[in-house]
Coordinates of C-alpha atoms and ligand atoms in Angstrom, one line a residue:
M1 CA 138.6 159.7 -8.6
L2 CA 137.4 160.0 -5.0
F3 CA 139.1 158.9 -1.7
T4 CA 136.2 156.5 -1.3
D5 CA 137.5 154.5 -4.3
L6 CA 140.9 153.8 -2.8
G7 CA 140.0 151.1 -0.3
L8 CA 140.5 153.1 2.9
S9 CA 138.6 152.3 6.0
E10 CA 135.6 154.3 7.3
S11 CA 137.7 155.8 10.2
I12 CA 140.3 157.2 7.8
L13 CA 137.7 158.4 5.3
R14 CA 136.0 160.3 8.1
A15 CA 139.1 162.1 9.1
I16 CA 139.9 163.0 5.4
N17 CA 136.3 164.2 5.0
E18 CA 136.7 166.5 8.1
E19 CA 139.7 168.0 6.4
G20 CA 137.5 168.9 3.5
Y21 CA 139.2 166.7 1.0
T22 CA 137.2 164.5 -1.4
S23 CA 139.6 163.8 -4.3
P24 CA 143.1 162.5 -4.0
T25 CA 145.9 164.7 -5.5
P26 CA 147.7 163.0 -8.4
I27 CA 150.5 161.6 -6.2
Q28 CA 147.9 160.3 -3.7
A29 CA 146.0 158.6 -6.4
K30 CA 149.1 156.7 -7.4
S31 CA 150.9 156.2 -4.1
I32 CA 148.0 155.0 -2.0
P33 CA 147.2 151.9 -4.0
A34 CA 150.9 151.2 -4.5
I35 CA 151.7 151.4 -0.7
L36 CA 148.6 149.4 0.2
K37 CA 150.0 146.5 -2.0
G38 CA 152.9 146.3 0.5
G39 CA 155.8 146.7 -1.9
D40 CA 158.6 149.3 -1.9
L41 CA 158.1 152.7 -3.5
L42 CA 160.3 155.4 -5.0
A43 CA 158.4 158.6 -5.5
A44 CA 159.5 161.8 -7.1
A45 CA 157.4 164.4 -5.4
Q46 CA 157.9 167.9 -4.0
T47 CA 156.2 169.4 -1.0
G48 CA 152.9 170.9 -2.0
T49 CA 151.8 167.9 -4.0
G50 CA 150.0 166.2 -1.1
K51 CA 152.8 163.6 -0.6
T52 CA 152.5 163.5 3.1
A53 CA 148.9 162.2 3.0
G54 CA 150.1 160.1 0.1
F55 CA 152.1 157.9 2.5
T56 CA 150.3 158.6 5.8
L57 CA 146.9 157.4 4.6
P58 CA 147.9 154.0 3.3
I59 CA 150.3 153.4 6.3
L60 CA 147.4 154.1 8.7
Q61 CA 145.3 151.8 6.7
R62 CA 147.8 149.0 6.7
L63 CA 148.4 149.3 10.5
S64 CA 144.8 149.5 11.4
S65 CA 143.8 146.5 9.3
S66 CA 146.5 144.4 11.1
A67 CA 146.1 146.1 14.5
K68 CA 147.6 144.2 17.4
S69 CA 145.2 143.4 20.2
D70 CA 144.8 146.1 22.8
N71 CA 146.0 144.2 25.8
K72 CA 149.4 143.7 24.3
K73 CA 152.0 146.5 24.5
R74 CA 152.1 148.5 21.3
Q75 CA 155.1 147.8 19.2
L76 CA 156.7 150.5 17.0
R77 CA 155.8 149.4 13.5
V78 CA 156.4 152.5 11.4
L79 CA 159.4 154.8 11.3
I80 CA 159.2 158.0 9.3
L81 CA 162.5 159.9 8.9
T82 CA 162.6 163.6 7.9
P83 CA 165.4 166.0 7.5
T84 CA 164.2 168.9 9.7
R85 CA 162.3 169.4 12.9
E86 CA 159.7 171.5 11.2
L87 CA 158.9 168.8 8.7
A88 CA 158.9 166.1 11.4
A89 CA 156.4 168.1 13.3
Q90 CA 154.2 168.6 10.3
V91 CA 154.3 165.0 9.3
Q92 CA 153.3 164.0 12.8
E93 CA 150.5 166.5 12.6
S94 CA 149.2 164.7 9.5
V95 CA 149.5 161.3 11.1
T96 CA 147.5 162.6 14.1
T97 CA 144.9 164.3 11.9
Y98 CA 144.2 161.4 9.5
G99 CA 144.7 158.8 12.2
K100 CA 142.4 160.3 14.9
Y101 CA 139.7 157.7 14.6
T102 CA 142.0 154.7 14.1
G103 CA 143.2 154.4 17.7
L104 CA 146.8 154.2 16.5
K105 CA 149.4 156.1 18.5
S106 CA 152.3 158.2 17.2
A107 CA 154.9 160.6 18.4
V108 CA 157.5 162.9 17.0
I109 CA 161.1 163.2 18.1
F110 CA 163.7 165.8 17.1
G111 CA 166.7 167.7 18.5
G112 CA 166.8 171.1 20.0
V113 CA 164.2 170.4 22.7
G114 CA 164.4 168.2 25.8
A115 CA 164.5 164.5 25.2
N116 CA 162.5 163.4 28.3
P117 CA 159.0 164.0 27.1
Q118 CA 160.0 162.2 23.9
I119 CA 161.4 159.2 25.9
K120 CA 158.3 159.0 27.9
A121 CA 156.1 159.1 24.8
I122 CA 158.0 156.2 23.3
A123 CA 158.0 154.2 26.6
A124 CA 154.2 154.5 26.7
G125 CA 153.9 152.5 23.5
L126 CA 153.6 153.7 20.0
D127 CA 152.7 152.5 16.5
I128 CA 154.3 155.2 14.5
L129 CA 157.4 157.3 15.2
V130 CA 158.3 160.4 13.2
A131 CA 161.9 161.4 13.7
T132 CA 164.9 163.4 12.6
P133 CA 168.0 161.1 12.3
G134 CA 170.2 162.8 14.9
R135 CA 167.7 162.6 17.8
L136 CA 166.7 159.1 16.8
L137 CA 170.3 157.9 17.0
D138 CA 170.7 159.6 20.3
L139 CA 167.7 157.8 21.8
M140 CA 168.7 154.5 20.2
S141 CA 172.1 154.8 21.8
Q142 CA 170.4 155.2 25.2
N143 CA 168.3 152.2 24.5
C144 CA 165.1 154.3 24.7
V145 CA 163.8 153.1 21.4
S146 CA 163.7 149.7 19.7
L147 CA 163.3 149.4 16.0
N148 CA 163.1 145.6 16.0
N149 CA 159.5 145.5 14.9
I150 CA 159.5 148.1 12.2
E151 CA 157.4 147.1 9.3
V152 CA 157.4 150.3 7.2
L153 CA 160.2 152.8 6.8
V154 CA 159.6 156.2 5.1
L155 CA 162.5 158.4 4.1
D156 CA 160.8 161.8 3.4
E157 CA 162.6 164.4 1.5
A158 CA 165.5 162.1 1.1
D159 CA 167.4 164.5 -1.1
R160 CA 167.4 167.1 1.6
M161 CA 168.6 164.5 4.2
L162 CA 171.6 163.7 2.0
D163 CA 172.2 167.5 1.4
M164 CA 172.3 167.9 5.2
G165 CA 174.9 165.2 5.6
F166 CA 172.6 162.6 7.1
L167 CA 173.7 159.6 4.9
R168 CA 175.9 158.0 7.6
D169 CA 173.1 158.5 10.2
I170 CA 170.6 156.9 7.9
K171 CA 172.9 154.0 7.3
K172 CA 173.2 153.4 11.0
I173 CA 169.5 153.5 11.4
L174 CA 168.9 151.1 8.5
A175 CA 171.3 148.7 10.1
A176 CA 169.1 148.6 13.2
L177 CA 165.9 147.7 11.3
P178 CA 164.6 144.3 10.5
K179 CA 165.5 143.1 7.0
Q180 CA 161.9 142.3 6.1
R181 CA 160.1 145.6 5.7
Q182 CA 158.4 148.0 3.3
N183 CA 160.6 151.0 2.3
L184 CA 159.1 154.2 0.9
L185 CA 161.5 156.8 -0.4
F186 CA 160.3 160.3 -1.3
S187 CA 162.6 162.8 -3.0
A188 CA 162.1 166.0 -5.0
T189 CA 165.3 165.6 -7.0
F190 CA 167.3 162.7 -8.2
S191 CA 171.0 163.1 -7.8
S192 CA 173.4 160.2 -8.3
E193 CA 173.6 159.9 -4.4
I194 CA 169.8 159.5 -4.2
K195 CA 169.9 156.9 -6.9
A196 CA 172.6 155.0 -5.1
L197 CA 170.6 155.1 -1.9
A198 CA 167.5 154.0 -3.6
D199 CA 169.4 151.1 -5.3
S200 CA 170.8 149.9 -2.0
L201 CA 167.5 150.3 0.0
L202 CA 164.6 149.5 -2.3
N203 CA 163.5 146.1 -3.6
S204 CA 161.8 146.3 -7.0
P205 CA 160.1 149.5 -6.1
A206 CA 157.0 150.9 -7.7
L207 CA 158.0 154.2 -9.4
I208 CA 155.9 157.3 -9.1
E209 CA 156.5 160.7 -10.6
V210 CA 153.9 163.4 -10.5
A211 CA 155.7 166.5 -11.6
R212 CA 158.9 166.3 -13.7
S213 CA 161.7 166.3 -11.1
N214 CA 163.4 169.7 -11.0
S215 CA 160.5 171.3 -12.7
A216 CA 158.9 174.4 -11.2
N217 CA 155.3 174.1 -10.2
E218 CA 153.2 175.5 -13.0
A219 CA 150.5 177.0 -10.7
I220 CA 153.2 179.5 -9.6
A221 CA 153.7 182.8 -11.4
Q222 CA 157.4 183.5 -11.3
L223 CA 158.9 187.0 -11.8
I224 CA 162.4 188.4 -11.6
H225 CA 162.9 192.0 -10.4
P226 CA 166.4 193.2 -11.4
V227 CA 167.7 195.6 -8.7
D228 CA 170.9 196.8 -7.2
R229 CA 172.3 194.9 -4.3
T230 CA 171.8 197.8 -1.9
K231 CA 168.2 198.5 -3.0
K232 CA 166.8 195.1 -2.3
H233 CA 165.5 196.0 1.1
P234 CA 163.7 199.2 0.0
L235 CA 162.3 197.4 -3.0
L236 CA 160.9 194.6 -0.8
S237 CA 159.2 197.1 1.5
H238 CA 157.9 198.9 -1.6
L239 CA 156.4 195.7 -3.1
I240 CA 154.8 194.6 0.2
K241 CA 153.3 198.1 0.8
T242 CA 152.1 198.9 -2.7
N243 CA 150.7 195.5 -3.4
D244 CA 149.3 195.2 0.1
W245 CA 150.8 191.7 0.6
K246 CA 149.6 190.1 3.8
Q247 CA 151.6 186.9 4.1
V248 CA 155.1 186.8 2.6
L249 CA 157.7 184.1 3.0
V250 CA 161.1 185.7 2.3
F251 CA 164.3 183.7 1.7
T252 CA 167.8 185.0 2.5
R253 CA 171.1 183.3 2.0
T254 CA 172.4 183.6 5.5
K255 CA 171.1 183.8 9.1
H256 CA 172.8 187.1 9.5
G257 CA 171.0 188.4 6.4
A258 CA 167.7 187.1 7.8
N259 CA 168.1 189.0 11.1
K260 CA 169.2 192.2 9.4
L261 CA 166.3 192.1 7.1
V262 CA 163.8 191.6 9.9
T263 CA 165.2 194.7 11.7
Q264 CA 165.0 196.8 8.5
L265 CA 161.4 195.7 7.7
E266 CA 160.3 196.4 11.3
K267 CA 161.7 199.9 10.9
D268 CA 159.5 200.2 7.8
G269 CA 156.5 199.2 9.9
I270 CA 156.2 195.7 8.4
S271 CA 155.9 193.1 11.1
S272 CA 158.3 190.2 10.6
M273 CA 160.2 187.4 12.2
A274 CA 163.2 185.2 11.3
I275 CA 163.4 181.5 11.4
H276 CA 166.8 179.8 11.0
G277 CA 169.2 177.4 12.7
N278 CA 170.4 179.8 15.4
K279 CA 166.9 180.3 16.7
S280 CA 165.7 178.1 19.5
Q281 CA 163.1 175.5 18.7
S282 CA 160.5 177.5 20.6
A283 CA 161.4 180.7 18.8
R284 CA 161.0 178.9 15.4
T285 CA 157.7 177.4 16.4
K286 CA 156.4 180.7 17.7
A287 CA 157.5 182.6 14.5
L288 CA 155.8 179.9 12.3
A289 CA 152.6 179.9 14.3
E290 CA 152.3 183.7 14.3
F291 CA 153.0 183.8 10.5
K292 CA 150.4 181.1 9.9
D293 CA 147.8 182.9 12.0
G294 CA 148.4 186.1 10.1
K295 CA 149.9 188.0 13.1
I296 CA 153.1 188.8 11.3
T297 CA 153.3 189.8 7.6
V298 CA 156.7 188.5 6.8
L299 CA 158.6 185.3 7.8
V300 CA 162.2 185.5 6.8
A301 CA 163.8 182.1 6.5
T302 CA 167.0 180.4 5.4
D303 CA 166.7 177.3 3.2
I304 CA 167.1 174.6 5.7
A305 CA 164.9 176.2 8.3
A306 CA 162.1 176.6 5.7
R307 CA 162.3 173.2 4.2
G308 CA 159.0 171.5 4.3
I309 CA 157.1 174.4 5.9
D310 CA 153.5 173.8 5.0
I311 CA 151.3 176.8 5.0
D312 CA 148.0 176.5 3.2
Q313 CA 147.8 178.6 0.1
L314 CA 150.8 180.8 0.9
P315 CA 150.3 183.6 -1.6
H316 CA 153.8 185.2 -1.9
V317 CA 157.3 183.8 -1.8
V318 CA 160.2 186.2 -2.3
N319 CA 163.8 185.2 -3.0
Y320 CA 165.6 188.1 -1.4
D321 CA 168.8 186.3 -2.3
L322 CA 168.9 183.6 -5.0
P323 CA 169.8 180.3 -3.5
N324 CA 173.4 178.9 -3.7
V325 CA 172.0 175.6 -5.0
S326 CA 169.7 175.8 -8.0
E327 CA 167.4 173.0 -6.7
D328 CA 166.6 175.1 -3.7
Y329 CA 164.8 177.6 -6.0
V330 CA 162.4 174.8 -6.9
H331 CA 162.0 173.9 -3.2
R332 CA 161.5 177.5 -2.2
I333 CA 158.9 178.4 -4.7
G334 CA 157.1 175.1 -3.9
R335 CA 156.0 176.8 -0.7
T336 CA 153.4 178.8 -2.7
G337 CA 150.8 177.6 -5.1
R338 CA 150.3 174.4 -3.0
A339 CA 147.9 171.6 -3.9
G340 CA 146.4 173.5 -6.8
S341 CA 146.1 177.0 -5.4
N342 CA 147.8 179.9 -7.2
G343 CA 150.9 181.6 -5.9
V344 CA 153.4 184.3 -6.9
A345 CA 157.2 183.8 -6.5
V346 CA 159.3 186.9 -6.9
S347 CA 163.1 187.0 -7.0
L348 CA 165.1 190.2 -6.4
V349 CA 168.2 189.7 -8.5
C350 CA 171.3 191.9 -8.4
V351 CA 174.3 191.8 -10.7
D352 CA 176.2 189.4 -8.4
E353 CA 173.5 186.7 -9.0
H354 CA 173.3 186.6 -12.8
Q355 CA 175.1 183.3 -13.1
M356 CA 172.9 181.8 -10.4
L357 CA 169.8 182.9 -12.3
R358 CA 171.2 181.4 -15.5
D359 CA 171.8 178.1 -13.6
I360 CA 168.2 178.1 -12.2
E361 CA 166.7 178.8 -15.6
K362 CA 168.7 175.9 -17.0
L363 CA 167.5 173.6 -14.3
I364 CA 163.9 174.5 -14.7
K365 CA 164.2 174.7 -18.5
Q366 CA 162.5 178.0 -18.5
K367 CA 163.5 181.6 -19.1
L368 CA 161.9 183.6 -16.2
P369 CA 160.2 186.9 -17.1
Q370 CA 161.9 190.1 -15.8
E371 CA 160.3 193.3 -14.7
V372 CA 162.2 196.4 -13.6
I373 CA 160.3 198.4 -10.9
A374 CA 160.2 202.1 -11.5
G375 CA 162.4 203.9 -9.0
F376 CA 164.5 200.7 -8.5
E377 CA 166.2 200.5 -11.9
P378 CA 169.6 198.7 -11.5
D379 CA 172.8 200.6 -12.4
P380 CA 173.8 199.3 -15.8
N381 CA 177.5 199.8 -15.0
A382 CA 177.4 197.9 -11.7
V383 CA 180.2 195.4 -11.3
A384 CA 179.5 191.9 -9.8
Q385 CA 181.0 191.1 -6.4
P386 CA 181.7 187.7 -5.1
I387 CA 178.9 186.3 -3.0
Q388 CA 179.7 185.5 0.6
L389 CA 178.3 182.0 0.8
R390 CA 178.6 181.5 4.5
S391 CA 178.9 183.5 7.7
Q392 CA 182.3 183.9 9.3
Q393 CA 182.0 181.3 12.0
H394 CA 179.9 178.8 10.2
Q395 CA 180.1 176.8 7.1
Q396 CA 177.9 175.8 4.3
S397 CA 176.8 172.2 4.1
R398 CA 176.7 172.2 0.3
K399 CA 178.6 173.0 -2.8
P400 CA 179.6 176.6 -3.2
R401 CA 179.2 178.0 -6.7
P402 CA 181.1 180.7 -8.5
A403 CA 179.7 184.0 -7.7
G404 CA 179.0 186.9 -10.0
G405 CA 177.7 187.1 -13.5
G406 CA 179.1 190.2 -15.2
G407 CA 182.6 189.0 -15.5
S408 CA 184.1 189.9 -12.1
G409 CA 186.3 186.8 -12.5
K410 CA 186.8 186.6 -8.8
P411 CA 186.4 183.2 -7.2
A412 CA 183.6 182.4 -4.9
A413 CA 184.2 181.8 -1.2
K414 CA 186.3 178.7 -0.8
R415 CA 185.4 175.7 1.2
T416 CA 188.1 175.2 3.8
S417 CA 186.9 171.9 5.2
P418 CA 184.8 169.0 4.0
P419 CA 181.0 169.2 4.1
K420 CA 179.4 168.6 7.4
R421 CA 175.9 168.3 8.6
S422 CA 174.9 171.9 9.3
F423 CA 172.0 173.7 10.7
N424 CA 173.6 177.1 10.3
R425 CA 171.3 178.4 7.5
Ligands
AMP501 P1 152.3 168.1 1.2 O1 152.8 168.0 -0.2 O2 152.1 166.8 1.9 O3 153.1 169.1 2.0 O4 150.8 168.7 1.2 C1 150.5 170.0 0.7 C2 149.2 170.6 1.1 O5 148.1 169.9 0.4 C3 148.8 170.4 2.6 O6 148.4 171.7 3.0 C4 147.7 169.4 2.6 O7 146.8 169.7 3.7 C5 147.0 169.7 1.3 N1 146.4 168.5 0.8 C6 146.7 167.2 1.0 N2 145.9 166.3 0.3 C7 145.0 167.1 -0.3 C8 143.9 166.8 -1.2 N3 143.6 165.5 -1.5 N4 143.2 167.8 -1.6 C9 143.5 169.1 -1.4 N5 144.6 169.4 -0.6 C10 145.3 168.5 -0.1

């Protein structure tokens, strides 16, 4: 199938062509016709499948075919909600790229940066707004944005929004929208919470699933390197140097771990930067830009900061620590092998993480191959220690899990207060 078969206008096809795309990805082939029909949609899709264009293209088409006349002030007709600033910025980039010949106007708003330029952009008149929930509610409470004319609502990465504690914010936003509208819900996983949200939000939705939910992308080669907890850093430097890896996204469990690893890698002569919730927005943007441009070899990220990062054909993802939540494994490795290109996802697993590994293998219904690297053989008598799930002053937003495989029997770090929205990872 070609993009030209999908009923998109010349102006949109021209922009797609300039991006070098001729055929829609499987999700696009299904979502574009479904969204053009005007009904609600529930889509199971991970990042890397082309889902952003999957909703952006038909939305642009719908708006441009029913464009309001130029002399009237533009009305905000599409609202796209995303869990993180990075994802919001990337979605907006797609809207701008694919919509550049349509004359439609869009803007992105998120927290962590000044609100004034965002308020000005909204006041100037927009067709499409991409937003994270917190900043949107902020601006709504200051009467800087009106949602009275919204025709299409997109919840992108809805599972992650719920994980981050945004359900109440989403409900407040939904209450401010007109009843009559098209709702599009995208989620990589389907928990009972997501199903409940979908039931309350969607009206006889079209259902689209491209990869089995919770399944790992088959274009990605996955490998476990068993190693002692204290040898992870030298092993990582060894892998990067001996394999001459040029662009590596590394995941750590905590912000502190991310910072420490950057210092260690720099000492080994490997250029690296960290991206996590304690970094300012400008520092995060800079790190991401330098990584994308190949100026630094390693980007060390925590899960929430990395969510939705879109880097074309990222060759290497390393799980320096396994994630606390098994679904994050799927999200993390989804950053490589994107839209058909091949990728390698390597996990450095110590004795403390054996149970996590079993949980991940159960989730993805796959036993992952293991390879011990010479010189980094794990101590067979090592005893598992409980995993510190959060840094001292911050708390985790999601369920902690028991730590340690090899029968330490010690409990994992206990949650002392209820889950909250948190950007601390
Ligand atoms: P997404 O899942 O939206 O994050 O997109 C993943 C990647 O696929 C992005 O880098 C897109 O630029 C790329 N992409 C989107 N549509 C296509 C397509 N039809 N053909 C090839 N690559 C695509």
